[in-house]
Amino acid sequence: MEVIGWAGTALVIIAYYPQIHHLLVERCAWGLSISTWVIWLIASTLLLIHCILRRDYLFMIVQSINLIAIAITIIAARKSNNLCPYHLTVARTAAGQ
Ligand SMILES: [Zn+2]
């Protein structure tokens, strides 16, 4: 059963990679809602406290990873000042250019 938990933890790590890579490499935060990510940051903090109080080590690790990845996402998004070629095309198409 513990294998399922670790597989889920691995997927949490993998799931953040495309977004963080896009933010750090392309410096593009197109379509990203900072408000949503701040809510997730607060939720992950509360869930981490819950895990600590229950001494649930697997979920402590997952929530710690979530907190770090969410914080990196928010910081990188706030520093983003570029549109990648793909999102530039999407933005121009939406603007009718
Ligand atoms: Zn982009």
CSV table of C-alpha atoms and ligand atoms in Angstrom, one decimal:
chain,number,residue,atom,x,y,z
A,1,MET,CA,0.0,0.0,0.0
A,2,GLU,CA,2.8,2.4,0.8
A,3,VAL,CA,4.0,2.0,-2.9
A,4,ILE,CA,0.8,3.7,-4.0
A,5,GLY,CA,1.6,6.7,-1.7
A,6,TRP,CA,5.1,7.0,-3.0
A,7,ALA,CA,3.9,6.7,-6.6
A,8,GLY,CA,1.5,9.5,-5.9
A,9,THR,CA,4.3,11.6,-4.4
A,10,ALA,CA,6.4,11.0,-7.5
A,11,LEU,CA,3.5,12.2,-9.7
A,12,VAL,CA,3.2,15.3,-7.6
A,13,ILE,CA,6.8,16.1,-8.3
A,14,ILE,CA,6.5,15.3,-12.0
A,15,ALA,CA,3.2,17.3,-12.3
A,16,TYR,CA,4.9,20.6,-11.3
A,17,TYR,CA,7.8,20.2,-13.8
A,18,PRO,CA,6.1,21.5,-17.0
A,19,GLN,CA,4.7,24.7,-15.4
A,20,ILE,CA,7.9,25.5,-13.5
A,21,HIS,CA,10.1,24.7,-16.5
A,22,HIS,CA,7.9,27.0,-18.7
A,23,LEU,CA,8.2,29.8,-16.1
A,24,LEU,CA,11.9,29.5,-15.6
A,25,VAL,CA,13.0,28.9,-19.2
A,26,GLU,CA,10.5,30.9,-21.2
A,27,ARG,CA,9.8,33.5,-18.4
A,28,CYS,CA,6.2,33.3,-19.6
A,29,ALA,CA,3.3,33.3,-17.1
A,30,TRP,CA,0.6,33.6,-19.7
A,31,GLY,CA,-2.8,32.5,-18.3
A,32,LEU,CA,-1.5,31.8,-14.8
A,33,SER,CA,-3.6,33.1,-12.0
A,34,ILE,CA,-1.5,34.2,-9.1
A,35,SER,CA,-4.6,34.3,-6.9
A,36,THR,CA,-5.3,30.7,-7.5
A,37,TRP,CA,-1.7,29.7,-6.7
A,38,VAL,CA,-1.7,31.8,-3.5
A,39,ILE,CA,-4.9,29.9,-2.4
A,40,TRP,CA,-3.1,26.6,-3.1
A,41,LEU,CA,-0.2,27.9,-1.0
A,42,ILE,CA,-2.5,28.6,1.9
A,43,ALA,CA,-4.3,25.2,1.5
A,44,SER,CA,-1.0,23.3,1.4
A,45,THR,CA,0.2,25.1,4.5
A,46,LEU,CA,-2.9,24.1,6.4
A,47,LEU,CA,-2.7,20.5,5.1
A,48,LEU,CA,1.0,20.4,6.1
A,49,ILE,CA,0.0,21.5,9.7
A,50,HIS,CA,-2.7,18.8,9.7
A,51,CYS,CA,-0.2,16.1,8.6
A,52,ILE,CA,2.3,17.2,11.2
A,53,LEU,CA,-0.3,17.0,14.0
A,54,ARG,CA,-1.3,13.5,12.8
A,55,ARG,CA,2.4,12.5,12.3
A,56,ASP,CA,1.6,11.3,8.8
A,57,TYR,CA,5.1,11.3,7.3
A,58,LEU,CA,4.2,10.5,3.7
A,59,PHE,CA,1.8,13.4,3.4
A,60,MET,CA,4.2,15.7,5.3
A,61,ILE,CA,6.6,15.0,2.4
A,62,VAL,CA,4.0,15.5,-0.2
A,63,GLN,CA,2.8,18.8,1.3
A,64,SER,CA,6.3,20.0,1.7
A,65,ILE,CA,7.0,19.3,-1.9
A,66,ASN,CA,3.7,21.1,-2.8
A,67,LEU,CA,4.7,24.1,-0.7
A,68,ILE,CA,8.1,24.4,-2.3
A,69,ALA,CA,6.8,24.0,-5.8
A,70,ILE,CA,3.9,26.4,-5.3
A,71,ALA,CA,6.3,29.0,-3.8
A,72,ILE,CA,8.7,28.6,-6.8
A,73,THR,CA,5.8,28.9,-9.2
A,74,ILE,CA,4.5,32.1,-7.6
A,75,ILE,CA,8.0,33.7,-7.4
A,76,ALA,CA,8.8,32.8,-10.9
A,77,ALA,CA,5.4,34.0,-12.2
A,78,ARG,CA,5.9,37.4,-10.6
A,79,LYS,CA,9.3,37.7,-12.2
A,80,SER,CA,8.0,36.6,-15.6
A,81,ASN,CA,8.1,39.3,-18.2
A,82,ASN,CA,7.9,37.5,-21.5
A,83,LEU,CA,5.5,35.7,-23.8
A,84,CYS,CA,6.9,32.5,-25.3
A,85,PRO,CA,6.4,32.1,-29.0
A,86,TYR,CA,3.4,29.8,-28.5
A,87,HIS,CA,1.6,32.1,-26.1
A,88,LEU,CA,2.5,35.1,-28.2
A,89,THR,CA,0.7,33.5,-31.2
A,90,VAL,CA,-2.3,32.6,-28.9
A,91,ALA,CA,-2.4,36.2,-27.6
A,92,ARG,CA,-2.2,37.7,-31.1
A,93,THR,CA,-4.9,35.3,-32.4
A,94,ALA,CA,-7.2,36.3,-29.5
A,95,ALA,CA,-6.6,40.0,-30.2
A,96,GLY,CA,-7.4,39.4,-33.9
A,97,GLN,CA,-3.9,40.3,-35.1
B,1,ZN,ZN,4.2,30.6,-22.6
